[in-house]
PDB file of C-alpha atoms and ligand atoms in Angstrom:
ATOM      1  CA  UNK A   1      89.444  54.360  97.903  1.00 97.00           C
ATOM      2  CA  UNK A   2      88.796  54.734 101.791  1.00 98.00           C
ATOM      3  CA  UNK A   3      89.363  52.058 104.089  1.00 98.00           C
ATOM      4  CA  UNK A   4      86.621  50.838 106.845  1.00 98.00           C
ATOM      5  CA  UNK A   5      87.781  48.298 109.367  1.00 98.00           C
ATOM      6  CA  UNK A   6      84.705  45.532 109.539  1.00 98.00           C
ATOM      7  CA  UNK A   7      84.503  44.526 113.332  1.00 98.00           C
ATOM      8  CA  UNK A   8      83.317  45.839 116.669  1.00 98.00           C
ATOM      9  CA  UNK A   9      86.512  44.691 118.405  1.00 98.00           C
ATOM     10  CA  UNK A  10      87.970  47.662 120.079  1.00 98.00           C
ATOM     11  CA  UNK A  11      91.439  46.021 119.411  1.00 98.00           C
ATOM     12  CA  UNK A  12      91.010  45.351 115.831  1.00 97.00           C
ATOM     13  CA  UNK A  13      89.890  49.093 115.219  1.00 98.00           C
ATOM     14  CA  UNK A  14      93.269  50.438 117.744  1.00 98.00           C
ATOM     15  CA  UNK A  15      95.448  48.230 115.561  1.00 98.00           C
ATOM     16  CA  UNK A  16      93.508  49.648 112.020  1.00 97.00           C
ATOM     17  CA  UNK A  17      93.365  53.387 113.377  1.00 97.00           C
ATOM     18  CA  UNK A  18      97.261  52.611 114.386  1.00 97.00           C
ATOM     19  CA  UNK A  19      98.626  51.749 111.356  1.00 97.00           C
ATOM     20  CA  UNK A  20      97.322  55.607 109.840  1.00 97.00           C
ATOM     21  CA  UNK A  21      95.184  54.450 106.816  1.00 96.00           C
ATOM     22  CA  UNK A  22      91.635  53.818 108.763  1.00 98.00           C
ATOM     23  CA  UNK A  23      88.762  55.931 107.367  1.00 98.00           C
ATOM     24  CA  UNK A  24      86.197  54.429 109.084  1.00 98.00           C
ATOM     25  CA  UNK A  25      84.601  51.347 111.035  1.00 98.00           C
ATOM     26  CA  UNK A  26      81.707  49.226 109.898  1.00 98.00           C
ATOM     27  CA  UNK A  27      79.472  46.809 111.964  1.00 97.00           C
ATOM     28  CA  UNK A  28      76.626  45.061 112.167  1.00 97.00           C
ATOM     29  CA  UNK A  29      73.870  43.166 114.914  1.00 97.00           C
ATOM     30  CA  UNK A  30      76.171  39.652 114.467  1.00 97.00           C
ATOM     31  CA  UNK A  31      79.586  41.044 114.695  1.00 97.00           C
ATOM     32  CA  UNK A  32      78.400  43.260 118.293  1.00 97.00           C
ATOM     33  CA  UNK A  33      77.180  39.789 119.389  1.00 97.00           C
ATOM     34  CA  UNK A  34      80.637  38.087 118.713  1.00 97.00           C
ATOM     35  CA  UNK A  35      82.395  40.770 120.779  1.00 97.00           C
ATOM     36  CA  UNK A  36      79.616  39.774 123.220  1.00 97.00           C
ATOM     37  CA  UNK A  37      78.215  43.324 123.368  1.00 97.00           C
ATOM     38  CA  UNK A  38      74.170  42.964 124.276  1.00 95.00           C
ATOM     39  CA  UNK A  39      71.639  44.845 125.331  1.00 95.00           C
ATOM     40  CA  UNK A  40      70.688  48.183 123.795  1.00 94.00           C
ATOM     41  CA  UNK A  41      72.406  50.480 126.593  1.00 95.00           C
ATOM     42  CA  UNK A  42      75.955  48.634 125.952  1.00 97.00           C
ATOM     43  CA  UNK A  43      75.456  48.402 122.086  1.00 97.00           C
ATOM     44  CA  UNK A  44      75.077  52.506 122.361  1.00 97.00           C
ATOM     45  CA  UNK A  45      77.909  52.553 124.535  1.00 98.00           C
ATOM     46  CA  UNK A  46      79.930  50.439 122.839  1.00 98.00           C
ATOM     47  CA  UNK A  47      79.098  52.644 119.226  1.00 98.00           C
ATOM     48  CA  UNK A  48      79.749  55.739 121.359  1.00 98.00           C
ATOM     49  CA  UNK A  49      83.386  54.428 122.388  1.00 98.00           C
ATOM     50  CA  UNK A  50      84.363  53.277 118.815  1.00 98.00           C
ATOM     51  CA  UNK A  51      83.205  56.886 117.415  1.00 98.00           C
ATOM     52  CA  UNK A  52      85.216  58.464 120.122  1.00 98.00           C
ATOM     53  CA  UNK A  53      88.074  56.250 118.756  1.00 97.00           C
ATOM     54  CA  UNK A  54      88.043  57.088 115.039  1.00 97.00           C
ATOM     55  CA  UNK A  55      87.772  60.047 113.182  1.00 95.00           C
ATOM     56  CA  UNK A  56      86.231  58.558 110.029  1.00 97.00           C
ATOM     57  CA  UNK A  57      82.314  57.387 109.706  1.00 98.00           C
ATOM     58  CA  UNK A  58      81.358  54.724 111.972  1.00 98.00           C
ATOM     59  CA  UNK A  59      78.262  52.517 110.801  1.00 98.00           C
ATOM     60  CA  UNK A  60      76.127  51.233 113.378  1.00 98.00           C
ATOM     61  CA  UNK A  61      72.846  49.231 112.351  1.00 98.00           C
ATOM     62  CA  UNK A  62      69.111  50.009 113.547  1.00 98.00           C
ATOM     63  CA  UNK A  63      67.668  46.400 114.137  1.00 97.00           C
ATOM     64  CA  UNK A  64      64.164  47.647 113.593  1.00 98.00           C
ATOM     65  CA  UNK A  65      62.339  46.618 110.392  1.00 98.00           C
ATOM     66  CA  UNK A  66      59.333  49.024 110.717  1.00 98.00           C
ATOM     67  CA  UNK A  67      58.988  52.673 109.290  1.00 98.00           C
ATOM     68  CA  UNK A  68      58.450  54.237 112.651  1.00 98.00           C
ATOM     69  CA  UNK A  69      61.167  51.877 114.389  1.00 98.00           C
ATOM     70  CA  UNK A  70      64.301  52.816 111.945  1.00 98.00           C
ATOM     71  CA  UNK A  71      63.630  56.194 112.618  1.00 98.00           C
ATOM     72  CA  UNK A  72      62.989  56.521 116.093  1.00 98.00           C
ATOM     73  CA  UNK A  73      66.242  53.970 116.182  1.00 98.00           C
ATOM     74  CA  UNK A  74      68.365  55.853 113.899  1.00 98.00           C
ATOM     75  CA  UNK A  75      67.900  59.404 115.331  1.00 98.00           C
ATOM     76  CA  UNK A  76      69.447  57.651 118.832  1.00 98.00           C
ATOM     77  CA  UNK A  77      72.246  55.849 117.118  1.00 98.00           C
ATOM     78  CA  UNK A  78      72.564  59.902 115.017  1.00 98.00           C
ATOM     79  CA  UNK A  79      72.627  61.439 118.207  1.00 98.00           C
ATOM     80  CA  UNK A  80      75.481  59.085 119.467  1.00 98.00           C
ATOM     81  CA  UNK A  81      78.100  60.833 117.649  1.00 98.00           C
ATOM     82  CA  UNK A  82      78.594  63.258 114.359  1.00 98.00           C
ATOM     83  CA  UNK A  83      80.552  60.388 112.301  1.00 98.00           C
ATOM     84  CA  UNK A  84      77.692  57.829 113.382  1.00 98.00           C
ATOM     85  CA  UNK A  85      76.381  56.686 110.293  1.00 98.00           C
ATOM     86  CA  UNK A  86      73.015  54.631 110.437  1.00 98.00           C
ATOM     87  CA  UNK A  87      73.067  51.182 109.102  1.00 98.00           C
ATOM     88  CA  UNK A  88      69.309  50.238 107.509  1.00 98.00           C
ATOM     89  CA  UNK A  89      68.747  47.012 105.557  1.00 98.00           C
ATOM     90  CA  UNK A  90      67.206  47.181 101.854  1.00 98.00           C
ATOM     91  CA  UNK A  91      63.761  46.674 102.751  1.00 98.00           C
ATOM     92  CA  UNK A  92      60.223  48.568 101.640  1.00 98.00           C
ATOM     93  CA  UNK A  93      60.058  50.378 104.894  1.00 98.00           C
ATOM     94  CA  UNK A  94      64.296  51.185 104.966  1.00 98.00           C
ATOM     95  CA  UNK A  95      64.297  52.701 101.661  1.00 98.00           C
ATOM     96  CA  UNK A  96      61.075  54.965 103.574  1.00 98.00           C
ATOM     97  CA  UNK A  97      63.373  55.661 105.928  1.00 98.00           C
ATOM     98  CA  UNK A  98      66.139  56.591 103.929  1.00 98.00           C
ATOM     99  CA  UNK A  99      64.811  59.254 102.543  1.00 98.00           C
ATOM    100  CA  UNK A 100      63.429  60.513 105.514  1.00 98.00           C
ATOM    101  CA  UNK A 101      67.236  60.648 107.334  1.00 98.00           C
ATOM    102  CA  UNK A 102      68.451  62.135 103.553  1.00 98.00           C
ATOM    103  CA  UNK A 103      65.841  64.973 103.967  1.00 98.00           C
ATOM    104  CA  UNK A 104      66.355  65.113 107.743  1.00 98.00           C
ATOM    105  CA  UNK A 105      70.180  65.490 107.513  1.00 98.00           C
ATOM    106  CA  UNK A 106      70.834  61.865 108.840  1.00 98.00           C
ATOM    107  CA  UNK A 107      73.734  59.712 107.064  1.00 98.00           C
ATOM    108  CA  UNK A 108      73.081  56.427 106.072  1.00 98.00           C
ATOM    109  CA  UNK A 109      74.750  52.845 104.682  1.00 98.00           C
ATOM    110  CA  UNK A 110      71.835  50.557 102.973  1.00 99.00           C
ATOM    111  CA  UNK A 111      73.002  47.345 103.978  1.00 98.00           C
ATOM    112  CA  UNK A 112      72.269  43.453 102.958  1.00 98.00           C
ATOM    113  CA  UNK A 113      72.579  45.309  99.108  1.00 98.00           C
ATOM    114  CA  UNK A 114      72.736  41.832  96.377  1.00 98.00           C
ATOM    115  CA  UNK A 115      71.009  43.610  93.140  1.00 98.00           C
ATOM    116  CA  UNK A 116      71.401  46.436  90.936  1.00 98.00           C
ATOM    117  CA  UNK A 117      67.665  47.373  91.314  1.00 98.00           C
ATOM    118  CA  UNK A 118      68.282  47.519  94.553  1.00 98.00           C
ATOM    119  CA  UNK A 119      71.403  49.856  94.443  1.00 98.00           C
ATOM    120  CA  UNK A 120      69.393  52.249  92.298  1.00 98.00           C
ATOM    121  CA  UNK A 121      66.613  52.191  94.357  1.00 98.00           C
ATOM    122  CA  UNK A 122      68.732  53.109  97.806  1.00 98.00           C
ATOM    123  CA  UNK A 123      70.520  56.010  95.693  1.00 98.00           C
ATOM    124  CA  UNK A 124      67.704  57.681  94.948  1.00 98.00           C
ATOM    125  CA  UNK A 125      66.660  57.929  98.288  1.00 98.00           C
ATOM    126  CA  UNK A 126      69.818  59.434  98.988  1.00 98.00           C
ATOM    127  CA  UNK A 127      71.549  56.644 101.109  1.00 98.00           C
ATOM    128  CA  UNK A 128      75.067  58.250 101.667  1.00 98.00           C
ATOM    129  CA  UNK A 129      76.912  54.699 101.147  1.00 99.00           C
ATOM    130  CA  UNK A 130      75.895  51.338  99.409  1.00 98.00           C
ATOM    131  CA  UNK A 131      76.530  48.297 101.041  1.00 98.00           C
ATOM    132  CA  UNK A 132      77.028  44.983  98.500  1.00 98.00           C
ATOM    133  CA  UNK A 133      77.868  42.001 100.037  1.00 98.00           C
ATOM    134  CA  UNK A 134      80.754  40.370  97.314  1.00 97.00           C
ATOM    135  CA  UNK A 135      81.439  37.456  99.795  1.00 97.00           C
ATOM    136  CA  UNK A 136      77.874  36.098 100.096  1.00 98.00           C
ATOM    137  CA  UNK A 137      76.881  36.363  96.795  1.00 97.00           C
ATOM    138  CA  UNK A 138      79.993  34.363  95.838  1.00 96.00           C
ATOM    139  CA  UNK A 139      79.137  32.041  98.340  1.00 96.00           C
ATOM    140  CA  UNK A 140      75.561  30.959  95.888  1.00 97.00           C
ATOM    141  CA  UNK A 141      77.760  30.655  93.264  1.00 96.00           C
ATOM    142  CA  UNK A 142      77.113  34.557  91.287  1.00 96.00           C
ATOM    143  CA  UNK A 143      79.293  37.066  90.549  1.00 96.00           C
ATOM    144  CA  UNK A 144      80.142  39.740  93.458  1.00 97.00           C
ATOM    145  CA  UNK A 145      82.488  41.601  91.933  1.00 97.00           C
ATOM    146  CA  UNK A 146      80.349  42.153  89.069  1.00 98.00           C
ATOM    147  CA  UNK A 147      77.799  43.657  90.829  1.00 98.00           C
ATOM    148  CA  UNK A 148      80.046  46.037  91.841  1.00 98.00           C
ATOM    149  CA  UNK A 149      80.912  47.037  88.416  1.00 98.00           C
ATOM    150  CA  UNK A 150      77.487  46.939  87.502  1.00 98.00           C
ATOM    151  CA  UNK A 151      77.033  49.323  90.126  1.00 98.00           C
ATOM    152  CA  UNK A 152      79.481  51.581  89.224  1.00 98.00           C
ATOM    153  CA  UNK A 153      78.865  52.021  85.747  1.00 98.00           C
ATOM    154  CA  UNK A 154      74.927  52.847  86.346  1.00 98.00           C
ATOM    155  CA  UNK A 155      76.225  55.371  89.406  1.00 98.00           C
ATOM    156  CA  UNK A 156      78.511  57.019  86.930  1.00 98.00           C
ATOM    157  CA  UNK A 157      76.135  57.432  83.942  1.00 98.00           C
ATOM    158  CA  UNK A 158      73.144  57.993  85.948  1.00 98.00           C
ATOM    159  CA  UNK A 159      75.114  61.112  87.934  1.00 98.00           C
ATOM    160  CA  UNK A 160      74.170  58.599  91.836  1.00 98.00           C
ATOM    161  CA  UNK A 161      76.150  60.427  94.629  1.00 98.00           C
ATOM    162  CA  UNK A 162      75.429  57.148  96.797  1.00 98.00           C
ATOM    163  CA  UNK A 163      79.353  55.463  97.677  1.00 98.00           C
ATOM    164  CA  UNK A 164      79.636  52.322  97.034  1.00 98.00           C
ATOM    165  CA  UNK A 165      81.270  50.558  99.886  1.00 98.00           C
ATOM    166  CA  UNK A 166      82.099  47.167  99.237  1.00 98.00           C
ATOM    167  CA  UNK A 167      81.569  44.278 101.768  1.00 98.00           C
ATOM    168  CA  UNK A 168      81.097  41.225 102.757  1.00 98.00           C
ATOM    169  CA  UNK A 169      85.250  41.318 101.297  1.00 97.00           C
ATOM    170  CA  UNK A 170      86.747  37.947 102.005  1.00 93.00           C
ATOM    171  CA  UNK A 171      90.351  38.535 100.368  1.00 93.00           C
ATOM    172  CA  UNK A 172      93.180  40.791  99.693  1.00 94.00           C
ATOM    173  CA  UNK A 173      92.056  39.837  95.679  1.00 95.00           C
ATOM    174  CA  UNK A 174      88.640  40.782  96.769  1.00 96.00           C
ATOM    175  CA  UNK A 175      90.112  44.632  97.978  1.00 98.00           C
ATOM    176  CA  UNK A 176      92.373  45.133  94.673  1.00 97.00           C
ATOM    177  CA  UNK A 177      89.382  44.157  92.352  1.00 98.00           C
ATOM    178  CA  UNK A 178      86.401  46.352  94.238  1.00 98.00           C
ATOM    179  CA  UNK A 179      88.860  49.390  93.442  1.00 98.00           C
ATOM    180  CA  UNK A 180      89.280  48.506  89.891  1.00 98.00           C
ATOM    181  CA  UNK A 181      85.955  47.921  89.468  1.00 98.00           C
ATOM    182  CA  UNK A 182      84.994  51.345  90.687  1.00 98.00           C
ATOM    183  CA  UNK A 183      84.204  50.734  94.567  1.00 98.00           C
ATOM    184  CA  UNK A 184      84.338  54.251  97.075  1.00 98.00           C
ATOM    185  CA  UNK A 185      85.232  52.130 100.360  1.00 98.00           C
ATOM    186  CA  UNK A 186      86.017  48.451 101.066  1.00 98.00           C
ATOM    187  CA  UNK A 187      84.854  47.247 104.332  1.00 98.00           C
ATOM    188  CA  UNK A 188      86.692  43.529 105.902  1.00 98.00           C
ATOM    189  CA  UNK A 189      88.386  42.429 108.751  1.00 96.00           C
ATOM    190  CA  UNK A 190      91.757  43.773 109.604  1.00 96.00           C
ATOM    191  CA  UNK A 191      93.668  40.362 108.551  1.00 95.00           C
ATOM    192  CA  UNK A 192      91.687  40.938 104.673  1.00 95.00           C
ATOM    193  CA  UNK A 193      93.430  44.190 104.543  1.00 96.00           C
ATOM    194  CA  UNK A 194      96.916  43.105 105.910  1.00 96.00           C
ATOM    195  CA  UNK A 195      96.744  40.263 103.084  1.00 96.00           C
ATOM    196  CA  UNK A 196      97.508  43.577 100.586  1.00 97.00           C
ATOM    197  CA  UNK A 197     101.155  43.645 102.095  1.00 95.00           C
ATOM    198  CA  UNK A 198     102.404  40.334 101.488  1.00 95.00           C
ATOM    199  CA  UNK A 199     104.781  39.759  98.444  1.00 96.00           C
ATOM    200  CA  UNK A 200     107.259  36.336  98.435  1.00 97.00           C
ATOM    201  CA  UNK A 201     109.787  39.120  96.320  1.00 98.00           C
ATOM    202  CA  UNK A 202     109.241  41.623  98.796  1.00 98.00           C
ATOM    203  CA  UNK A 203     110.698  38.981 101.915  1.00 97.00           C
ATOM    204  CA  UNK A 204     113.316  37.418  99.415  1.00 98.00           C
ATOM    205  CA  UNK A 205     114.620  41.360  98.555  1.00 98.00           C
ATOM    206  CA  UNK A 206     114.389  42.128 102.003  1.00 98.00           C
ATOM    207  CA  UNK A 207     115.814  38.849 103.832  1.00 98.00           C
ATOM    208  CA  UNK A 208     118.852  39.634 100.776  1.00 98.00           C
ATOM    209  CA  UNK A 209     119.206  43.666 101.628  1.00 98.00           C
ATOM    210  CA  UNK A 210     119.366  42.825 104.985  1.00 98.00           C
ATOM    211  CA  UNK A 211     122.331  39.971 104.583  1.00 97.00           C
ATOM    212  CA  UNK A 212     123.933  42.112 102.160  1.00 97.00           C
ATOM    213  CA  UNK A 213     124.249  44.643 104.763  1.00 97.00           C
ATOM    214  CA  UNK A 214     125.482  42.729 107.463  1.00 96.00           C
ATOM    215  CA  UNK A 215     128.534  41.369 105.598  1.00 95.00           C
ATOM    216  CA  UNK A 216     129.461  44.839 104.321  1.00 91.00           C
ATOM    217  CA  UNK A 217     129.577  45.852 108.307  1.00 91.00           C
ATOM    218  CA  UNK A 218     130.921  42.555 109.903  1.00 83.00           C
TER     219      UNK A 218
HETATM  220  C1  E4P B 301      79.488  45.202 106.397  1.00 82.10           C
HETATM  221  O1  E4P B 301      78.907  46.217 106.513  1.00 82.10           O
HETATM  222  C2  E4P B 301      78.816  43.888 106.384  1.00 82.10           C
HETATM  223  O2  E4P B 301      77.977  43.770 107.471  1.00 82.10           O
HETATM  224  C3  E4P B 301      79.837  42.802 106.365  1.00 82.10           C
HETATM  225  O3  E4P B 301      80.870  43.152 105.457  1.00 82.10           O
HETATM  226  C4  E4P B 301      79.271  41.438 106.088  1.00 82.10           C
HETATM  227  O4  E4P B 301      80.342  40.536 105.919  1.00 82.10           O
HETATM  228  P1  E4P B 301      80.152  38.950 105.994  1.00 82.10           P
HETATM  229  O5  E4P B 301      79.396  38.515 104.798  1.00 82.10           O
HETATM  230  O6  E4P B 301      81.557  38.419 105.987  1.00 82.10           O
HETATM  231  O7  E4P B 301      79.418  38.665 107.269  1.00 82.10           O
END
């Protein structure tokens, strides 16, 4: 399962890409505003400095909503980088457009993904990744994880090459169920991922290895 870091905080990604297990770097229109990143000059800057940083994919999201816009917006943010990956949200005109960057040799991530009909309807127009959102779903009370299941299961059977990258990940719990449930990629803040380390036995062992080892050399 690959790992994408879900921020466009330069620091965040350094301290992912650090640590050796980063595939990739997802973001979207809200979290380049939160870094305070405006304008379309220094967003494509800012995407051109994070795909510089990273070897893995790097998703960056075309804010236009028309047939003609997504494209036009999605060869720039293509022509950024080669690991650029363009970010279009589950609408009539996106799933258009996905097909035309699948038949023009364009990599995409369908994003703002809350159905099965929807999934099935971005893999067959060849959307490289699948974006469901777990967190927000769980938020109106359904059943993110399920989806991704769901997902999986009609992927499998149905012979999709779409990945499934699950987002919108709130928890550590959230990471270790998209795998089992048959996620490609997880996408979440740095913190979401560090929550996978912590054990209370692995601090008791330690804090006791540790003591042991000082009273066998004092
Ligand atoms: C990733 O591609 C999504 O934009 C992101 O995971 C959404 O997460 P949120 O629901 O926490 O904003």
């Amino acid at each position: 399962m690959k790992f994408f870091v879900d921020t466009a905080s330069l620091d965040q990604i350094q301290e992912a890409n650090d640590l050796g297990i980063l595939d990739g770097v997802t973001t979207n229109p809200s979290l380049m505003a939160k870094e305070g990143i405006t304008g379309q000059d220094n967003i494509y800057k800012h995407y051109q400095t994070i795909a510089d940083m990273v070897d893995g994919d790097v998703s960056a999201e075309v804010i236009a909503t028309d047939f003609e816009g997504i494209v036009e917006e999605g060869k720039r943010l293509a022509d950024i980088a080669p690991n650029i990956v363009v970010k279009v949200p589950m609408i009539k005109d996106g799933v258009k457009a996905l097909s035309y960057f699948r038949d023009n040799g364009i990599r995409t991530n369908c994003t703002l993904v809350f159905s099965a009909g929807q999934a099935i309807l971005a893999a067959k127009a060849g959307a490289t990744y699948l974006s469901p959102f777990i967190g927000r779903i769980d938020d109106i009370n359904w059943d993110g994880m399920g989806l991704i299941g769901q997902i999986a299961e009609i992927y499998a059977i149905q012979g999709y090459e779409t990945e499934i990258l699950a987002a919108s990940i709130r928890s550590s719990k959230h990471i270790v169920e998209a795998a089992q449930a048959g996620a490609d990629v997880f996408t979440c803040p740095l913190s979401a991922a560090m929550g996978l380390l912590k054990h209370p036995l692995t601090d008791i062992g330690l804090e006791k290895f540790l003591a042991d080892h000082r009273k066998g050399n004092s």
